[in-house]
Amino acid sequence: MKIGIFTATYLDLKLEEVLKKAVSLGYEAVELPAFKNNPHLDIDEIIKGDNAKKFKKMIESYGLIISALSNHTETNLILGPYGVDTDGIFKGTKEEKIAYGMERTIKTAQAANALEVPVVCGFTGVENFGRFFPFPYSKGWSEMEKVFVEYFSKILDKFSEYGVKFAMEPHPNQLIYDIYTAKRSIELLGDRTEWGFNFDPANLIYLGIDVENFIDTFPKKIYHVHAKDGEIVSHNIRHSGNIPTGDWQRIDRGFRFRIPGWGSVPWKKVITELSLIGYDYVMSYEHEDVTMSREDGITKTIAYLKPLIINKPYEGRNDVLFQ
Amino acid sequence: MKIGIFTATYLDLKLEEVLKKAVSLGYEAVELPAFKNNPHLDIDEIIKGDNAKKFKKMIESYGLIISALSNHTETNLILGPYGVDTDGIFKGTKEEKIAYGMERTIKTAQAANALEVPVVCGFTGVENFGRFFPFPYSKGWSEMEKVFVEYFSKILDKFSEYGVKFAMEPHPNQLIYDIYTAKRSIELLGDRTEWGFNFDPANLIYLGIDVENFIDTFPKKIYHVHAKDGEIVSHNIRHSGNIPTGDWQRIDRGFRFRIPGWGSVPWKKVITELSLIGYDYVMSYEHEDVTMSREDGITKTIAYLKPLIINKPYEGRNDVLFQ
Amino acid sequence: MKIGIFTATYLDLKLEEVLKKAVSLGYEAVELPAFKNNPHLDIDEIIKGDNAKKFKKMIESYGLIISALSNHTETNLILGPYGVDTDGIFKGTKEEKIAYGMERTIKTAQAANALEVPVVCGFTGVENFGRFFPFPYSKGWSEMEKVFVEYFSKILDKFSEYGVKFAMEPHPNQLIYDIYTAKRSIELLGDRTEWGFNFDPANLIYLGIDVENFIDTFPKKIYHVHAKDGEIVSHNIRHSGNIPTGDWQRIDRGFRFRIPGWGSVPWKKVITELSLIGYDYVMSYEHEDVTMSREDGITKTIAYLKPLIINKPYEGRNDVLFQ
Amino acid sequence: MKIGIFTATYLDLKLEEVLKKAVSLGYEAVELPAFKNNPHLDIDEIIKGDNAKKFKKMIESYGLIISALSNHTETNLILGPYGVDTDGIFKGTKEEKIAYGMERTIKTAQAANALEVPVVCGFTGVENFGRFFPFPYSKGWSEMEKVFVEYFSKILDKFSEYGVKFAMEPHPNQLIYDIYTAKRSIELLGDRTEWGFNFDPANLIYLGIDVENFIDTFPKKIYHVHAKDGEIVSHNIRHSGNIPTGDWQRIDRGFRFRIPGWGSVPWKKVITELSLIGYDYVMSYEHEDVTMSREDGITKTIAYLKPLIINKPYEGRNDVLFQ
Amino acid sequence: MKIGIFTATYLDLKLEEVLKKAVSLGYEAVELPAFKNNPHLDIDEIIKGDNAKKFKKMIESYGLIISALSNHTETNLILGPYGVDTDGIFKGTKEEKIAYGMERTIKTAQAANALEVPVVCGFTGVENFGRFFPFPYSKGWSEMEKVFVEYFSKILDKFSEYGVKFAMEPHPNQLIYDIYTAKRSIELLGDRTEWGFNFDPANLIYLGIDVENFIDTFPKKIYHVHAKDGEIVSHNIRHSGNIPTGDWQRIDRGFRFRIPGWGSVPWKKVITELSLIGYDYVMSYEHEDVTMSREDGITKTIAYLKPLIINKPYEGRNDVLFQ
Amino acid sequence: MKIGIFTATYLDLKLEEVLKKAVSLGYEAVELPAFKNNPHLDIDEIIKGDNAKKFKKMIESYGLIISALSNHTETNLILGPYGVDTDGIFKGTKEEKIAYGMERTIKTAQAANALEVPVVCGFTGVENFGRFFPFPYSKGWSEMEKVFVEYFSKILDKFSEYGVKFAMEPHPNQLIYDIYTAKRSIELLGDRTEWGFNFDPANLIYLGIDVENFIDTFPKKIYHVHAKDGEIVSHNIRHSGNIPTGDWQRIDRGFRFRIPGWGSVPWKKVITELSLIGYDYVMSYEHEDVTMSREDGITKTIAYLKPLIINKPYEGRNDVLFQ
């Protein structure tokens, strides 16, 4: 397994500066943002001529690979919410947002294909996440599932053409946010190879789920992994609850995103299960820790995770004791 | 403290049949539904002439009191969601829904006044509960708070005129759903006497909150209490998570509503804290248990809760040992 | 659901005395022992003439039903152990023990048929339970599984003829002792209707299993239930461990059998899951509590369990709030 | 086992009123206070003439026994603290306090002898409980132990003469307050029969001790039992800690005394262990619950405990299955 | 944040030897003892002439700063206990002890001023810690609080003149020992800037307090931090309880002081909260671990804590995803 | 304490290759297998001439010591099981197996003597481990204890002659497998110095035992320690139970052997207790981790354990604060 970094953490720096820093600390892969106007990767340009080839060479010159292109932004336009909530991403009518979101998602796959990157990470959006609760509208959730099948079947057809997989990142305020909805998504789409998950344990840990169960439930469907942690703030949770709203920095929150090793994710167990299912790709670090600087994060994360990587599975024993 | 029953559980029975049954089992109070066309109480009619007086007399003839009028239905129109999610309650444009919701809420207070009932229970609605998570729209929640202040200030002015209190029931898929948002609501409205809570521990227990903390945080603000339990399904939670979607009856859910004593609410602790803050009104049983019949529920609930009621606080001791 | 009693607890009393006592306390069913020379039921005699009809009538005259015939004794001869360990049951060579065990098991089915009792409870035996651990003989367990299939396929063919089901009671020192081995047994036999389980939560609770999982895993396979509890002795377990040997009465044991409500079995959860899977037969009390008299047990058990029985599933709600 | 009541809870009532009330609810024994000027029992008078005989007859006329005489007050004078802390009990110099405390303790034994009551309950006092921590004076605790041996050896010699046992109640702010100090006390005194314990689980539970361990550690030394509970207030403890100071009624305390069944004492386990060690005397209810009235307490306690009493130990089984 | 060391651990070594050792291992600060006749710092001498200047230069020549002067010894004389318990510190009448204690405390502030050290750490003493329990003397604790205000107001006036803060270390057998008493101390003194805390989590952890709550409760009042851990000995606690007396080395103790990382203090959480409240001073290691040598401690502590230090708070993110 | 390695993990490599690898990573001791035909040590040869001397010299030339000779294989023949279960070790009748097992065990002691190795590690065997449960044969376990005493008394007499100790490794499917059976073994043999334990916490942790209790119970009897961990697979245990059968690699097992630091053994606590009882010998790493390669294991184990070794006990403090 390799430890990578999601460069979206450093949109204020030039990509090559990020690469240099990452390599110097021991990171071995990068996950690149794909949304419009991000300063690290312009997918409209990359698909032209031999831009992709050159870009890839540049990345490789640092000894790095690109683990995934990620479009957590424009993918939200597909299932919504469509109004003001996503105007910051793209302004338009519901129909325009959907069309644009689908187009950009597909273009991300095209760019991935050009760059020989096997995975695109992203979201699905959700028109109204509150419908997880069946009141006041008990049919709300299943109606959103129908729309999901319609749009994503089309998107995945294109992914299939590009030979690229879509790794949905289960996350609150998304249609897929836990093991049950992840399972539903596979059933609804008809178990397509193009559809799998970007496993980010931080997004699941605070729901009371043993995140190891996510891995064991989907041994063939984990296409990418985020090295992000989430802290169930034990001295706050009994007051705050686990799905608090309000400022990430307020001191009495029951949940915060953290860097690996500083939250509630049992990393040794996560890495053990990933090893048991044969996952041998990238764990990509993304800084969303609200208590420490990115400098603290980038340094502490690699120092923490590197010694935990399991390099090979057990060979068994063949002596007289265990034959 | 009295044990009451929310008759909304028995909309298929005539009100007097419910009253008979309740009284025969030992219930001492009723909470009545106020939404349009419910078969137990027509608030449009009750406010006319001496209808209220007669109705109240009828209730009292069973040895019962009315603990609250409850409008968990039409109150959802005020803050939304406004589209298809609330069409089952009232069809119309957003503006029409808001106007109707406010009008009905106020009329419920008028009816309560007529019936000399001190409390109206209800919800606030929430346009998009998913905004509790600050992505993709970080300003979403605070914008909804502004609308909340605008509409509810007007509503509470009317409640003030009627001498009736509004007891908001913190609940998922509502703007107020935990201790933090409950605290915010008091601050935002300017701590008005008309604004308080219908404490239903089942709605809070599965967020990891010690529900006793809700009581101790709001010693002056608990205007009504629901005797409803919620089961964190311990053998499922680590797979399912605590905010599952899907059918209430599916066997692998991590959370279910239950009758008191069959879920995770620590009733002795709840009753102890209620006693310590001096709450001496009604605990109203509402059947939403997905595992047993209403007959099971109505019988088991009173048998469970009755022996737990604390009748009086400690008088202290004055002998030589404790002077 | 009915609460029954396994009369094997009272082999020192005449059956009718037991029936009288049971009925007077509110028990509604009896489970009867079938092993040779037990004073309550002689299966060799019962299958003759109209003995069964008369016996059944006698039972019914007390307002009782026979929930099951149980042969936890002679069934151990089938898979062993065969030497001194089972000489108390039947002396003979391995082959003789197997033959006798199978014959008696089948005869129990014949008696059940005659008495119109749908279920026979019993064990399988296990030659060497220590083989659960794959050292020193890693093939030991799977070899025993082969023998199991051979003998029990024959037995179940006969059960099929008699229209009777075999309810194996998962238990330590048996081939089936946990969820995994129970699942294996179904697979190995080819999921036959004649094969299911007598669910006794006390036998599973101390292995760290959530016994509710057993119920949910086998919704169609629970043919009978034992109302027996097991106490993980919390103040002893960290010294004693959970599979102690030695006298049941020694005070420092980490595990003890108990009557329902005095151990670690979460009975409300057990009854909830049984209700959800539609189990509507008998919970049969068997006294093996090492801390209190049978008189304590028979009285306390029915007093504890009776109010917990769920009589009917939820009917749902159909008003405007939940349509 | 019998359930009794400590009448010290009702010093505002005449003794016979308390007896009437207790008997009417099902209590079977009384524990009587022995300190000077208490209105229920004057030990100076009782030892005169046939006063004891008459008094005992009066008690018995209610169908009650006297389980113990209790002097939790004057016993504090023996080991202190000697200054203002005990002036409310008896004013005097250190030496005068000690002499008076010893004299009164011995007189309590004399009264018990006269009344044919086998046990006197009480404390030891402790000059400075803070010395449990070895700073600033590491020799402080062992010096107090020496004094303890000196005074209590003399007292117990007298108890021996009267054929009465002293049941020390381990309690914070006493020299004996946990299992370790209880064990020390036995060692220090040379394991005298006159010295044992009044086991009050409420006084131990909040130290993190499994109170069952107290019972199992001293199977021969439990001479009397208090039916008092202590609540580790789970929603407060992580702020308050377990040894809080300040008003018993303040809502944020991490620990409170409660009636049986409303605190953290596992009563079924306590009664099980008491049964296993063969304790067959009295559990005496003492009301110190700060959240409910004595009327609540006296009613709820007996209703809770009565069904939990184990009447006889297990007789074992002798059929072919368990020989 | 810097990691320092309290040199009181090494009173058998010359100060400069300790400094050399500390620096060589990476420590960056020293906390120095101030009590009479300690071999590291003579405060009577240091306040004379330019002694302080020279001493400070010597310390700085090692690249170290002085984080605090600490007088945990003589501060105990102020509130007591006054008899034999503090004779090892200073012999005299109660009045003489108080006067001397106050004088020495003030002189420590004077020395800190001379050395430009902003903080003096210390205790308050407590006449009888057992009064935390309101029996036998319910007014005892509040009387000690009055004395506390009287003496410490005077002391803090002097600290104010010297521009030095007093950092009281909450600790068992002191008037301030938990969050509640710490809060009381602030209220009682009138929230003076000179009064704050030396946060030593080891002293709080075993009371069941989440030590993070201490930090969050007093964001402006933590003036110094001790890097000391406390082990709630999980395999002993249920026998021993959490406030055991007796030898620190006895193997069955439920609580022991330890070095950071070997006890129950959640250091990542502690450092996270310290970071969130903006604490950016020193964590000072003090060896009181009863299971390992000082050499083990000094090496392991710095190796454990150094990688955990959070250097800077989160800068936030400003891209399109989080605007 | 030294960290060693059990070379049985590498029977596919020549011994000297293993030694080189071990030394290069920092291991300081080796535990060598003694069973017939193992490629690392031929005990039949080693006892001849000066073979032992040469072999020892060779080991020492790597800077290593031999911590123990281990015969976990042939020792199983002594108490069985005797049939097919141990045919892989030695084929023969029961009597032949016993004779051979005893002879080989004694010869291992002879070899240890020759090599000046103080300890032989091994098992006892158990004829039928299932007898830990007293059904169907309640006398089974105590009968096996009698045989144990007979055979092992003879063996230990020989060990005594050779001046070598036998360190039994408590383990499932052995007569000694928990604290209780370990205690029994000492009692049964009459507390002989030759009899003690090879403490392997992995074999105990999953029984719910706090393994620290094993250490504290047998402070004089721990002759050797295995650095092996066991993972109670928290996300599986509630389905699987703690004594699962079936393939070590199946992903849903509730228990797995692991390398130190990746399981449930609290190593800091284990090392603390070992330090407190004065154990100062070897912790020997044995690879049975089913999730990672031996290369992962040998590297991670030493990196994890080395910094945790406690080198010396606490010296105490002698300043004025603690005299």
PDB file of C-alpha atoms in Angstrom, chain F residues 134-218:
ATOM      1  CA  PRO F 134     -19.192 -30.875  33.047  1.00  0.00           C
ATOM      2  CA  PHE F 135     -21.657 -32.438  30.642  1.00  0.00           C
ATOM      3  CA  PRO F 136     -21.965 -35.230  29.566  1.00  0.00           C
ATOM      4  CA  TYR F 137     -19.184 -36.417  31.883  1.00  0.00           C
ATOM      5  CA  SER F 138     -18.842 -34.392  35.063  1.00  0.00           C
ATOM      6  CA  LYS F 139     -15.875 -36.372  36.412  1.00  0.00           C
ATOM      7  CA  GLY F 140     -13.853 -36.093  33.204  1.00  0.00           C
ATOM      8  CA  TRP F 141     -11.740 -33.099  34.077  1.00  0.00           C
ATOM      9  CA  SER F 142     -10.653 -34.254  37.510  1.00  0.00           C
ATOM     10  CA  GLU F 143      -9.715 -37.659  36.122  1.00  0.00           C
ATOM     11  CA  MET F 144      -7.411 -35.970  33.651  1.00  0.00           C
ATOM     12  CA  GLU F 145      -5.884 -34.003  36.525  1.00  0.00           C
ATOM     13  CA  LYS F 146      -4.941 -37.256  38.242  1.00  0.00           C
ATOM     14  CA  VAL F 147      -3.123 -38.515  35.163  1.00  0.00           C
ATOM     15  CA  PHE F 148      -1.405 -35.141  34.864  1.00  0.00           C
ATOM     16  CA  VAL F 149       0.027 -35.442  38.359  1.00  0.00           C
ATOM     17  CA  GLU F 150       1.240 -38.959  37.721  1.00  0.00           C
ATOM     18  CA  TYR F 151       3.123 -38.247  34.491  1.00  0.00           C
ATOM     19  CA  PHE F 152       4.408 -34.802  35.226  1.00  0.00           C
ATOM     20  CA  SER F 153       5.714 -35.676  38.688  1.00  0.00           C
ATOM     21  CA  LYS F 154       7.993 -38.183  36.998  1.00  0.00           C
ATOM     22  CA  ILE F 155       9.036 -35.729  34.316  1.00  0.00           C
ATOM     23  CA  LEU F 156       9.762 -32.976  36.814  1.00  0.00           C
ATOM     24  CA  ASP F 157      11.907 -35.295  38.900  1.00  0.00           C
ATOM     25  CA  LYS F 158      14.154 -35.609  35.873  1.00  0.00           C
ATOM     26  CA  PHE F 159      14.021 -31.867  35.245  1.00  0.00           C
ATOM     27  CA  SER F 160      15.139 -31.401  38.826  1.00  0.00           C
ATOM     28  CA  GLU F 161      18.119 -33.641  38.184  1.00  0.00           C
ATOM     29  CA  TYR F 162      19.039 -31.605  35.121  1.00  0.00           C
ATOM     30  CA  GLY F 163      18.519 -28.312  36.962  1.00  0.00           C
ATOM     31  CA  VAL F 164      16.057 -27.184  34.339  1.00  0.00           C
ATOM     32  CA  LYS F 165      12.587 -25.708  34.745  1.00  0.00           C
ATOM     33  CA  PHE F 166       9.502 -26.604  32.753  1.00  0.00           C
ATOM     34  CA  ALA F 167       7.539 -23.606  31.564  1.00  0.00           C
ATOM     35  CA  MET F 168       4.062 -24.781  30.625  1.00  0.00           C
ATOM     36  CA  GLU F 169       2.335 -22.467  28.177  1.00  0.00           C
ATOM     37  CA  PRO F 170      -1.339 -22.085  29.153  1.00  0.00           C
ATOM     38  CA  HIS F 171      -3.300 -22.487  25.927  1.00  0.00           C
ATOM     39  CA  PRO F 172      -6.722 -23.625  24.725  1.00  0.00           C
ATOM     40  CA  ASN F 173      -6.939 -27.360  24.049  1.00  0.00           C
ATOM     41  CA  GLN F 174      -4.470 -27.980  26.867  1.00  0.00           C
ATOM     42  CA  LEU F 175      -5.099 -29.067  30.453  1.00  0.00           C
ATOM     43  CA  ILE F 176      -3.829 -25.710  31.645  1.00  0.00           C
ATOM     44  CA  TYR F 177      -5.501 -22.876  29.784  1.00  0.00           C
ATOM     45  CA  ASP F 178      -6.465 -20.143  32.246  1.00  0.00           C
ATOM     46  CA  ILE F 179      -5.616 -18.759  35.684  1.00  0.00           C
ATOM     47  CA  TYR F 180      -7.743 -21.306  37.517  1.00  0.00           C
ATOM     48  CA  THR F 181      -6.215 -24.356  35.833  1.00  0.00           C
ATOM     49  CA  ALA F 182      -2.737 -22.854  36.234  1.00  0.00           C
ATOM     50  CA  LYS F 183      -3.377 -22.467  39.958  1.00  0.00           C
ATOM     51  CA  ARG F 184      -4.715 -26.038  40.088  1.00  0.00           C
ATOM     52  CA  SER F 185      -1.577 -27.357  38.391  1.00  0.00           C
ATOM     53  CA  ILE F 186       0.624 -25.811  41.092  1.00  0.00           C
ATOM     54  CA  GLU F 187      -1.537 -27.195  43.880  1.00  0.00           C
ATOM     55  CA  LEU F 188      -1.753 -30.623  42.274  1.00  0.00           C
ATOM     56  CA  LEU F 189       1.998 -30.952  41.828  1.00  0.00           C
ATOM     57  CA  GLY F 190       2.775 -29.580  45.271  1.00  0.00           C
ATOM     58  CA  ASP F 191       4.301 -26.248  44.175  1.00  0.00           C
ATOM     59  CA  ARG F 192       7.560 -27.566  42.736  1.00  0.00           C
ATOM     60  CA  THR F 193      10.219 -25.123  41.569  1.00  0.00           C
ATOM     61  CA  GLU F 194      10.591 -27.079  38.331  1.00  0.00           C
ATOM     62  CA  TRP F 195       7.022 -26.172  37.380  1.00  0.00           C
ATOM     63  CA  GLY F 196       6.103 -22.753  36.115  1.00  0.00           C
ATOM     64  CA  PHE F 197       4.743 -20.993  33.075  1.00  0.00           C
ATOM     65  CA  ASN F 198       5.603 -19.673  29.677  1.00  0.00           C
ATOM     66  CA  PHE F 199       3.282 -16.693  29.752  1.00  0.00           C
ATOM     67  CA  ASP F 200       1.823 -16.092  26.299  1.00  0.00           C
ATOM     68  CA  PRO F 201      -0.857 -13.416  26.717  1.00  0.00           C
ATOM     69  CA  ALA F 202      -2.381 -14.145  23.306  1.00  0.00           C
ATOM     70  CA  ASN F 203      -3.602 -17.502  24.577  1.00  0.00           C
ATOM     71  CA  LEU F 204      -5.470 -15.926  27.484  1.00  0.00           C
ATOM     72  CA  ILE F 205      -6.696 -12.554  26.309  1.00  0.00           C
ATOM     73  CA  TYR F 206      -9.703 -13.797  24.417  1.00  0.00           C
ATOM     74  CA  LEU F 207     -11.222 -15.607  27.377  1.00  0.00           C
ATOM     75  CA  GLY F 208     -12.153 -12.282  28.938  1.00  0.00           C
ATOM     76  CA  ILE F 209      -9.225 -12.515  31.347  1.00  0.00           C
ATOM     77  CA  ASP F 210      -7.204  -9.428  32.179  1.00  0.00           C
ATOM     78  CA  VAL F 211      -3.835 -10.984  31.405  1.00  0.00           C
ATOM     79  CA  GLU F 212      -2.203  -8.722  33.980  1.00  0.00           C
ATOM     80  CA  ASN F 213      -3.995 -10.848  36.567  1.00  0.00           C
ATOM     81  CA  PHE F 214      -2.066 -13.884  35.380  1.00  0.00           C
ATOM     82  CA  ILE F 215       1.209 -12.101  36.094  1.00  0.00           C
ATOM     83  CA  ASP F 216       0.141 -10.797  39.494  1.00  0.00           C
ATOM     84  CA  THR F 217      -1.245 -14.199  40.514  1.00  0.00           C
ATOM     85  CA  PHE F 218       2.014 -15.996  39.723  1.00  0.00           C
TER      86      PHE F 218
END
